[in-house]
Amino acid sequence: MVATTAHTTGSKPTNSGLAKYAVTQNQSQGRKFSEPSCQTRTEYQRDRDRIIHSTAFRRLEYKTQVFINHEGDLYRTRLTHSIEVAQIARSISRALHLNEDLTEAIALAHDLGHTAFGHAGQDALHKCMKDYGGFEHNLQSLRVVDFLEEKYPDFDGLNLMFETREGILKHCSVKNARDMGNIGQRFIDRTQPSLEAQLTNIADEIAYNNHDVDDGLRSGLITIQQLLQVGLFDRHYFEVNSRFPDLPEKRKAQETIRRIINQLVCDLIDNTLKNIENNNICDIQDVRSSRSTIVSFSPDLKKQMAELKTFLNANLYQHEQVNKMSANAQKVISNLFTNFYSNPELLPDEHRSKALARKKINGNDGFARVIADYIAGMTDRYAQIEYGRIN
Ligand code: MG
């Protein structure tokens, strides 16, 4: 997570040694508000640092990934998830000679817009917002860095580089894209984002699938026996078990997961290099105009990953105990929204005056959006405290 390249004052930091299809700051579409460059850091290092110092980033520590905070100290939170994504993404980025600073910035910011209580929280807020433009955590992550952080005297948000913002906005409907200017254009033109953005998206998948296996085992909600139905797990476990038959099961599982991550990362790097060659990718323009994404697993491993995902869906994410938490999330989030919407006097002063001001400009959509921004920013325990305060 720390800067990897030391630059001395006086010599301008650059992105030297990068592949010709990497993002470089010289070809960047830059920041919305122009700022003097930094003597010691690349523009993407600055983005990463702005993200680390943001309020939204610190809140990730108390937001649920799959298991609620108070269920145990060792489960992943949104913060540790984001750090694991950054680690995997940076390794892949460096191996491909891509822009590691940009990759790290995207990875650390990718979940800033997530609500409390994991996916259940996001689904609940989306339901509440269905008549007011909906709620999508990707778009919300971009709202956080574009508008919601209040740190700089000259602008709202963090004023990040275009390519960092592009990487944060992984998905977007064409309808929403039309209102978003140049950052939404690729969803209308059906072009691709940078390789750094593409690989971070897949590093996210590698991270959560593997750490959810680990957390799932730790919680006892899934077992090694069950996981042996999954080809990818079974094969690596078999090798580990043959080589270290006397190792405690817990350590066998750890070693299995470590080997799976390694295989996924190596396959992704090899297959992406093949795609780069087969598609004659020579520069960032070739990346963007390519018909499909260039960073991908080999077809065989893609299938194996799909099998693992299906397993986790059926056995962990839909587990009775996880569903119980989801029901509570639903209750808390929709209660907060309904109450704040019908009684704005329940909102803290700052949010009430913002909501009423937005209402004058954008009507109920604007009013509801400010409430959604407030709720989306809450940590698990703050949401629970607010629920207690207003009920
Ligand atoms: Mg994520």
Tab-separated table of C-alpha atoms and ligand atoms in Angstrom:
chain	number	residue	atom	x	y	z
A	1	MET	CA	0.000	0.000	0.000
A	2	VAL	CA	2.965	2.330	0.309
A	3	ALA	CA	4.695	4.105	-2.537
A	4	THR	CA	7.079	1.803	-4.327
A	5	THR	CA	9.206	4.325	-6.161
A	6	ALA	CA	11.242	6.913	-4.348
A	7	HIS	CA	11.733	10.164	-6.186
A	8	THR	CA	14.113	12.826	-5.097
A	9	THR	CA	13.059	16.430	-5.192
A	10	GLY	CA	14.237	18.086	-8.343
A	11	SER	CA	13.848	15.151	-10.738
A	12	LYS	CA	10.260	15.077	-11.944
A	13	PRO	CA	8.428	11.822	-11.150
A	14	THR	CA	7.466	9.907	-14.273
A	15	ASN	CA	5.948	6.578	-15.224
A	16	SER	CA	9.124	5.336	-16.925
A	17	GLY	CA	9.615	1.689	-17.833
A	18	LEU	CA	5.961	1.108	-18.669
A	19	ALA	CA	4.628	-0.963	-21.563
A	20	LYS	CA	3.519	1.028	-24.592
A	21	TYR	CA	-0.134	0.184	-23.896
A	22	ALA	CA	-0.010	1.372	-20.268
A	23	VAL	CA	-1.682	4.574	-19.116
A	24	THR	CA	0.802	7.405	-18.749
A	25	GLN	CA	0.121	10.754	-17.206
A	26	ASN	CA	1.432	12.544	-20.313
A	27	GLN	CA	-1.421	11.100	-22.364
A	28	SER	CA	-3.946	11.498	-19.586
A	29	GLN	CA	-7.260	13.269	-19.919
A	30	GLY	CA	-6.261	14.927	-16.656
A	31	ARG	CA	-8.268	16.418	-13.783
A	32	LYS	CA	-11.541	18.370	-13.933
A	33	PHE	CA	-9.928	21.293	-12.148
A	34	SER	CA	-6.351	21.902	-13.174
A	35	GLU	CA	-3.776	21.874	-10.393
A	36	PRO	CA	-0.029	22.442	-10.340
A	37	SER	CA	1.880	19.156	-10.588
A	38	CYS	CA	3.655	17.638	-7.599
A	39	GLN	CA	7.455	17.600	-7.382
A	40	THR	CA	7.711	14.266	-5.623
A	41	ARG	CA	4.859	12.049	-6.821
A	42	THR	CA	3.228	10.950	-10.080
A	43	GLU	CA	-0.345	12.154	-10.609
A	44	TYR	CA	-1.666	8.652	-9.869
A	45	GLN	CA	0.336	8.418	-6.649
A	46	ARG	CA	-1.359	11.657	-5.632
A	47	ASP	CA	-4.740	10.124	-6.443
A	48	ARG	CA	-3.935	7.110	-4.284
A	49	ASP	CA	-2.882	9.372	-1.431
A	50	ARG	CA	-6.061	11.452	-1.699
A	51	ILE	CA	-8.091	8.251	-1.506
A	52	ILE	CA	-6.207	6.964	1.560
A	53	HIS	CA	-6.731	10.287	3.340
A	54	SER	CA	-10.462	10.436	2.507
A	55	THR	CA	-13.189	9.985	5.111
A	56	ALA	CA	-14.936	7.388	2.957
A	57	PHE	CA	-11.794	5.225	2.969
A	58	ARG	CA	-11.608	5.168	6.772
A	59	ARG	CA	-15.281	4.209	6.950
A	60	LEU	CA	-14.534	1.005	5.015
A	61	GLU	CA	-13.069	-0.426	8.218
A	62	TYR	CA	-16.531	-0.651	9.742
A	63	LYS	CA	-18.476	-1.753	6.705
A	64	THR	CA	-19.414	-5.380	6.194
A	65	GLN	CA	-17.996	-7.403	3.338
A	66	VAL	CA	-19.928	-10.650	3.948
A	67	PHE	CA	-19.687	-11.164	7.704
A	68	ILE	CA	-20.863	-8.423	10.047
A	69	ASN	CA	-18.140	-6.646	12.004
A	70	HIS	CA	-19.196	-7.832	15.426
A	71	GLU	CA	-19.353	-11.500	14.329
A	72	GLY	CA	-15.573	-11.739	14.707
A	73	ASP	CA	-12.400	-9.692	14.503
A	74	LEU	CA	-10.743	-11.789	11.813
A	75	TYR	CA	-13.280	-11.568	9.006
A	76	ARG	CA	-12.678	-9.330	6.029
A	77	THR	CA	-14.166	-5.883	6.128
A	78	ARG	CA	-14.513	-3.572	3.130
A	79	LEU	CA	-11.165	-2.059	4.156
A	80	THR	CA	-9.145	-5.270	4.312
A	81	HIS	CA	-10.906	-6.457	1.144
A	82	SER	CA	-9.809	-3.274	-0.654
A	83	ILE	CA	-6.224	-3.719	0.558
A	84	GLU	CA	-6.182	-7.333	-0.693
A	85	VAL	CA	-7.554	-6.201	-4.060
A	86	ALA	CA	-4.795	-3.575	-4.236
A	87	GLN	CA	-2.127	-6.198	-3.462
A	88	ILE	CA	-3.320	-8.603	-6.168
A	89	ALA	CA	-3.945	-5.833	-8.700
A	90	ARG	CA	-0.516	-4.301	-8.162
A	91	SER	CA	1.228	-7.655	-8.639
A	92	ILE	CA	-0.559	-8.208	-11.951
A	93	SER	CA	-0.002	-4.614	-13.032
A	94	ARG	CA	3.718	-4.763	-12.330
A	95	ALA	CA	4.115	-8.102	-14.123
A	96	LEU	CA	2.425	-6.616	-17.208
A	97	HIS	CA	4.491	-3.392	-16.970
A	98	LEU	CA	1.332	-1.380	-16.528
A	99	ASN	CA	0.842	1.711	-14.390
A	100	GLU	CA	1.016	0.363	-10.843
A	101	ASP	CA	0.208	3.704	-9.199
A	102	LEU	CA	-2.997	4.041	-11.195
A	103	THR	CA	-3.882	0.404	-10.493
A	104	GLU	CA	-3.445	0.900	-6.757
A	105	ALA	CA	-5.548	4.063	-6.755
A	106	ILE	CA	-8.429	2.329	-8.563
A	107	ALA	CA	-8.235	-0.714	-6.269
A	108	LEU	CA	-8.289	1.286	-3.039
A	109	ALA	CA	-11.230	3.392	-4.257
A	110	HIS	CA	-13.315	0.692	-5.926
A	111	ASP	CA	-15.653	0.080	-2.968
A	112	LEU	CA	-15.827	3.592	-1.456
A	113	GLY	CA	-19.504	3.828	-2.393
A	114	HIS	CA	-20.564	0.593	-0.730
A	115	THR	CA	-23.261	0.827	1.913
A	116	ALA	CA	-23.182	-0.782	5.331
A	117	PHE	CA	-24.203	-4.467	5.598
A	118	GLY	CA	-22.625	-5.705	2.346
A	119	HIS	CA	-24.696	-6.409	-0.743
A	120	ALA	CA	-27.891	-6.628	1.269
A	121	GLY	CA	-27.461	-2.965	2.230
A	122	GLN	CA	-26.924	-1.903	-1.353
A	123	ASP	CA	-29.965	-3.892	-2.558
A	124	ALA	CA	-32.128	-2.371	0.166
A	125	LEU	CA	-31.060	1.172	-0.681
A	126	HIS	CA	-31.612	0.504	-4.382
A	127	LYS	CA	-35.174	-0.577	-3.625
A	128	CYS	CA	-35.794	2.593	-1.584
A	129	MET	CA	-34.403	4.701	-4.437
A	130	LYS	CA	-36.215	2.941	-7.291
A	131	ASP	CA	-38.491	5.942	-8.011
A	132	TYR	CA	-35.625	8.414	-7.697
A	133	GLY	CA	-32.983	7.074	-10.058
A	134	GLY	CA	-31.919	3.950	-8.114
A	135	PHE	CA	-28.755	3.284	-6.149
A	136	GLU	CA	-25.691	1.519	-7.529
A	137	HIS	CA	-22.506	1.217	-5.482
A	138	ASN	CA	-20.193	1.759	-8.476
A	139	LEU	CA	-21.826	5.042	-9.328
A	140	GLN	CA	-21.775	5.922	-5.649
A	141	SER	CA	-18.003	5.307	-5.458
A	142	LEU	CA	-17.615	7.851	-8.238
A	143	ARG	CA	-19.989	10.286	-6.465
A	144	VAL	CA	-17.806	9.995	-3.362
A	145	VAL	CA	-14.617	10.978	-5.183
A	146	ASP	CA	-16.313	13.501	-7.505
A	147	PHE	CA	-18.666	15.303	-5.110
A	148	LEU	CA	-19.113	13.988	-1.592
A	149	GLU	CA	-15.660	14.293	-0.033
A	150	GLU	CA	-15.251	17.811	1.350
A	151	LYS	CA	-11.549	18.398	1.808
A	152	TYR	CA	-10.269	20.938	-0.650
A	153	PRO	CA	-10.884	24.688	-0.687
A	154	ASP	CA	-11.352	24.987	-4.459
A	155	PHE	CA	-13.581	22.053	-5.350
A	156	ASP	CA	-15.878	19.358	-4.019
A	157	GLY	CA	-14.610	15.783	-4.173
A	158	LEU	CA	-11.001	14.696	-4.645
A	159	ASN	CA	-10.506	15.976	-8.216
A	160	LEU	CA	-8.966	12.677	-9.339
A	161	MET	CA	-7.416	11.957	-12.729
A	162	PHE	CA	-9.785	10.848	-15.493
A	163	GLU	CA	-8.250	7.346	-15.667
A	164	THR	CA	-8.702	6.743	-11.930
A	165	ARG	CA	-12.361	7.806	-12.174
A	166	GLU	CA	-12.830	5.666	-15.283
A	167	GLY	CA	-11.514	2.637	-13.385
A	168	ILE	CA	-13.848	3.275	-10.442
A	169	LEU	CA	-16.898	3.377	-12.718
A	170	LYS	CA	-16.932	-0.300	-13.661
A	171	HIS	CA	-20.537	-0.494	-14.807
A	172	CYS	CA	-23.077	2.088	-15.809
A	173	SER	CA	-26.404	1.976	-17.644
A	174	VAL	CA	-26.568	3.878	-20.940
A	175	LYS	CA	-29.335	5.992	-19.399
A	176	ASN	CA	-27.088	7.126	-16.530
A	177	ALA	CA	-24.066	7.396	-18.823
A	178	ARG	CA	-25.812	10.068	-20.901
A	179	ASP	CA	-25.817	12.447	-17.919
A	180	MET	CA	-22.184	11.837	-17.009
A	181	GLY	CA	-20.161	13.573	-19.712
A	182	ASN	CA	-16.828	12.108	-20.843
A	183	ILE	CA	-16.611	9.569	-18.007
A	184	GLY	CA	-19.839	7.901	-19.212
A	185	GLN	CA	-19.002	8.036	-22.912
A	186	ARG	CA	-17.479	4.554	-23.114
A	187	PHE	CA	-20.757	2.931	-22.048
A	188	ILE	CA	-22.490	4.696	-24.963
A	189	ASP	CA	-19.711	3.993	-27.490
A	190	ARG	CA	-19.135	0.471	-26.082
A	191	THR	CA	-15.391	0.997	-25.869
A	192	GLN	CA	-13.066	-0.447	-23.226
A	193	PRO	CA	-11.387	1.163	-20.231
A	194	SER	CA	-7.613	1.034	-19.650
A	195	LEU	CA	-5.870	-2.280	-18.968
A	196	GLU	CA	-5.257	-1.024	-15.414
A	197	ALA	CA	-9.020	-0.657	-14.916
A	198	GLN	CA	-9.732	-4.040	-16.505
A	199	LEU	CA	-7.229	-5.903	-14.350
A	200	THR	CA	-8.356	-4.254	-11.118
A	201	ASN	CA	-11.883	-5.422	-11.832
A	202	ILE	CA	-10.645	-9.015	-12.082
A	203	ALA	CA	-8.309	-8.634	-9.081
A	204	ASP	CA	-11.486	-7.762	-7.137
A	205	GLU	CA	-13.011	-11.114	-8.172
A	206	ILE	CA	-9.842	-13.042	-7.340
A	207	ALA	CA	-9.708	-11.391	-3.918
A	208	TYR	CA	-13.327	-11.863	-2.872
A	209	ASN	CA	-13.778	-15.398	-4.149
A	210	ASN	CA	-10.717	-16.547	-2.242
A	211	HIS	CA	-11.187	-14.577	0.947
A	212	ASP	CA	-14.833	-15.590	1.064
A	213	VAL	CA	-13.716	-19.234	0.980
A	214	ASP	CA	-11.326	-18.449	3.837
A	215	ASP	CA	-13.916	-16.507	5.879
A	216	GLY	CA	-16.565	-19.099	5.050
A	217	LEU	CA	-14.369	-21.879	6.449
A	218	ARG	CA	-13.454	-19.814	9.512
A	219	SER	CA	-17.134	-19.212	10.255
A	220	GLY	CA	-17.997	-22.882	9.841
A	221	LEU	CA	-20.788	-22.003	7.405
A	222	ILE	CA	-18.996	-24.013	4.719
A	223	THR	CA	-16.648	-26.979	5.112
A	224	ILE	CA	-13.626	-28.383	3.280
A	225	GLN	CA	-15.718	-31.480	2.458
A	226	GLN	CA	-18.251	-29.284	0.639
A	227	LEU	CA	-15.517	-27.346	-1.141
A	228	LEU	CA	-14.156	-30.562	-2.632
A	229	GLN	CA	-17.135	-30.386	-5.049
A	230	VAL	CA	-15.393	-27.396	-6.618
A	231	GLY	CA	-12.786	-28.506	-9.179
A	232	LEU	CA	-10.376	-25.648	-8.530
A	233	PHE	CA	-10.343	-26.201	-4.765
A	234	ASP	CA	-10.354	-29.995	-5.027
A	235	ARG	CA	-7.310	-30.153	-7.328
A	236	HIS	CA	-5.129	-27.873	-5.197
A	237	TYR	CA	-6.311	-29.428	-1.951
A	238	PHE	CA	-5.433	-32.891	-3.310
A	239	GLU	CA	-1.875	-31.735	-4.061
A	240	VAL	CA	-1.478	-30.070	-0.662
A	241	ASN	CA	-2.910	-33.084	1.125
A	242	SER	CA	-0.585	-35.487	-0.694
A	243	ARG	CA	2.468	-33.368	0.034
A	244	PHE	CA	1.619	-32.423	3.651
A	245	PRO	CA	-0.713	-35.185	4.929
A	246	ASP	CA	-0.028	-34.397	8.611
A	247	LEU	CA	-0.725	-30.686	8.429
A	248	PRO	CA	-3.756	-29.464	10.410
A	249	GLU	CA	-6.797	-28.996	8.127
A	250	LYS	CA	-6.815	-25.256	8.714
A	251	ARG	CA	-3.310	-24.888	7.300
A	252	LYS	CA	-4.074	-27.210	4.412
A	253	ALA	CA	-6.953	-24.912	3.509
A	254	GLN	CA	-4.732	-21.819	3.770
A	255	GLU	CA	-2.135	-23.382	1.489
A	256	THR	CA	-4.862	-24.450	-0.957
A	257	ILE	CA	-6.215	-20.891	-1.158
A	258	ARG	CA	-2.709	-19.486	-1.593
A	259	ARG	CA	-2.119	-21.855	-4.518
A	260	ILE	CA	-5.466	-21.011	-6.100
A	261	ILE	CA	-4.715	-17.274	-5.971
A	262	ASN	CA	-1.308	-17.930	-7.518
A	263	GLN	CA	-2.772	-20.003	-10.345
A	264	LEU	CA	-5.431	-17.372	-11.064
A	265	VAL	CA	-2.897	-14.533	-11.125
A	266	CYS	CA	-0.420	-16.441	-13.336
A	267	ASP	CA	-3.158	-17.547	-15.745
A	268	LEU	CA	-4.509	-14.009	-15.963
A	269	ILE	CA	-1.063	-12.577	-16.767
A	270	ASP	CA	-0.268	-15.243	-19.399
A	271	ASN	CA	-3.636	-15.088	-21.083
A	272	THR	CA	-3.649	-11.280	-21.122
A	273	LEU	CA	-0.215	-11.222	-22.792
A	274	LYS	CA	-1.608	-13.613	-25.432
A	275	ASN	CA	-4.632	-11.358	-25.955
A	276	ILE	CA	-2.352	-8.328	-26.307
A	277	GLU	CA	-0.391	-10.102	-29.013
A	278	ASN	CA	-3.353	-11.647	-30.828
A	279	ASN	CA	-5.197	-8.328	-30.919
A	280	ASN	CA	-2.141	-6.305	-31.949
A	281	ILE	CA	-2.460	-4.004	-28.978
A	282	CYS	CA	0.216	-1.358	-29.416
A	283	ASP	CA	-1.064	1.579	-27.414
A	284	ILE	CA	-3.854	2.800	-25.178
A	285	GLN	CA	-6.010	3.687	-28.211
A	286	ASP	CA	-5.924	0.021	-29.294
A	287	VAL	CA	-6.952	-0.985	-25.767
A	288	ARG	CA	-9.889	1.408	-25.773
A	289	SER	CA	-11.160	0.554	-29.250
A	290	SER	CA	-10.873	-3.203	-28.749
A	291	ARG	CA	-14.191	-5.060	-29.131
A	292	SER	CA	-13.859	-6.896	-25.876
A	293	THR	CA	-11.759	-6.624	-22.756
A	294	ILE	CA	-8.112	-7.652	-23.132
A	295	VAL	CA	-7.466	-8.691	-19.526
A	296	SER	CA	-9.059	-12.108	-19.098
A	297	PHE	CA	-8.537	-15.623	-17.772
A	298	SER	CA	-8.021	-18.505	-20.150
A	299	PRO	CA	-11.377	-20.093	-21.117
A	300	ASP	CA	-10.702	-23.128	-18.932
A	301	LEU	CA	-9.944	-21.129	-15.800
A	302	LYS	CA	-12.886	-18.836	-16.453
A	303	LYS	CA	-15.125	-21.913	-16.249
A	304	GLN	CA	-13.461	-23.048	-13.032
A	305	MET	CA	-13.947	-19.621	-11.479
A	306	ALA	CA	-17.609	-19.696	-12.479
A	307	GLU	CA	-17.969	-23.022	-10.680
A	308	LEU	CA	-16.448	-21.565	-7.511
A	309	LYS	CA	-18.754	-18.550	-7.695
A	310	THR	CA	-21.826	-20.744	-8.107
A	311	PHE	CA	-20.730	-22.732	-5.067
A	312	LEU	CA	-20.249	-19.618	-2.924
A	313	ASN	CA	-23.585	-18.241	-4.026
A	314	ALA	CA	-25.498	-21.354	-3.126
A	315	ASN	CA	-23.652	-22.295	0.057
A	316	LEU	CA	-22.345	-19.091	1.611
A	317	TYR	CA	-24.093	-15.960	0.324
A	318	GLN	CA	-27.513	-17.673	0.598
A	319	HIS	CA	-26.709	-19.378	3.891
A	320	GLU	CA	-29.469	-19.084	6.458
A	321	GLN	CA	-27.212	-17.123	8.808
A	322	VAL	CA	-26.116	-14.691	6.109
A	323	ASN	CA	-29.761	-14.307	5.055
A	324	LYS	CA	-30.667	-13.375	8.626
A	325	MET	CA	-28.166	-10.535	8.462
A	326	SER	CA	-29.567	-9.502	5.079
A	327	ALA	CA	-33.063	-9.309	6.516
A	328	ASN	CA	-31.804	-7.040	9.301
A	329	ALA	CA	-29.965	-4.856	6.768
A	330	GLN	CA	-33.140	-4.556	4.734
A	331	LYS	CA	-35.078	-3.524	7.813
A	332	VAL	CA	-32.551	-0.930	9.039
A	333	ILE	CA	-31.809	0.670	5.658
A	334	SER	CA	-35.428	0.923	4.477
A	335	ASN	CA	-36.543	2.211	7.863
A	336	LEU	CA	-33.866	4.921	7.808
A	337	PHE	CA	-34.776	5.958	4.287
A	338	THR	CA	-38.552	6.014	4.836
A	339	ASN	CA	-38.217	7.977	8.065
A	340	PHE	CA	-35.767	10.545	6.714
A	341	TYR	CA	-37.811	10.963	3.542
A	342	SER	CA	-41.100	11.568	5.331
A	343	ASN	CA	-39.645	13.476	8.324
A	344	PRO	CA	-36.610	15.452	7.134
A	345	GLU	CA	-36.397	17.042	10.591
A	346	LEU	CA	-34.932	13.713	11.735
A	347	LEU	CA	-31.883	14.331	9.533
A	348	PRO	CA	-28.819	15.939	11.125
A	349	ASP	CA	-28.777	19.707	10.323
A	350	GLU	CA	-26.094	19.539	7.668
A	351	HIS	CA	-27.867	16.823	5.671
A	352	ARG	CA	-31.312	18.371	6.133
A	353	SER	CA	-30.257	21.716	4.703
A	354	LYS	CA	-28.504	19.983	1.792
A	355	ALA	CA	-31.583	17.835	1.107
A	356	LEU	CA	-33.937	20.816	1.151
A	357	ALA	CA	-31.615	22.830	-1.086
A	358	ARG	CA	-31.433	19.936	-3.595
A	359	LYS	CA	-35.207	19.616	-3.526
A	360	LYS	CA	-35.517	23.171	-4.829
A	361	ILE	CA	-33.262	22.323	-7.783
A	362	ASN	CA	-34.027	18.663	-8.570
A	363	GLY	CA	-37.346	18.029	-6.809
A	364	ASN	CA	-37.903	14.738	-4.998
A	365	ASP	CA	-35.097	12.999	-6.930
A	366	GLY	CA	-32.551	15.460	-5.568
A	367	PHE	CA	-34.060	15.299	-2.068
A	368	ALA	CA	-33.933	11.479	-2.043
A	369	ARG	CA	-30.379	11.461	-3.413
A	370	VAL	CA	-29.045	13.473	-0.467
A	371	ILE	CA	-30.718	11.014	1.923
A	372	ALA	CA	-29.221	8.081	-0.024
A	373	ASP	CA	-25.772	9.726	0.125
A	374	TYR	CA	-26.131	10.089	3.892
A	375	ILE	CA	-27.252	6.473	4.380
A	376	ALA	CA	-24.641	5.069	1.961
A	377	GLY	CA	-21.887	6.770	3.953
A	378	MET	CA	-22.927	5.098	7.229
A	379	THR	CA	-20.843	2.314	8.752
A	380	ASP	CA	-22.693	-0.763	10.044
A	381	ARG	CA	-22.716	0.432	13.622
A	382	TYR	CA	-23.564	4.051	12.787
A	383	ALA	CA	-26.568	2.840	10.759
A	384	GLN	CA	-27.644	0.782	13.750
A	385	ILE	CA	-27.197	3.803	16.090
A	386	GLU	CA	-29.202	6.068	13.756
A	387	TYR	CA	-31.897	3.391	13.574
A	388	GLY	CA	-32.047	3.378	17.372
A	389	ARG	CA	-32.119	7.199	17.549
A	390	ILE	CA	-35.070	7.720	15.234
A	391	ASN	CA	-37.236	4.753	16.228
B	1	MG	MG	-14.837	-5.186	-4.187
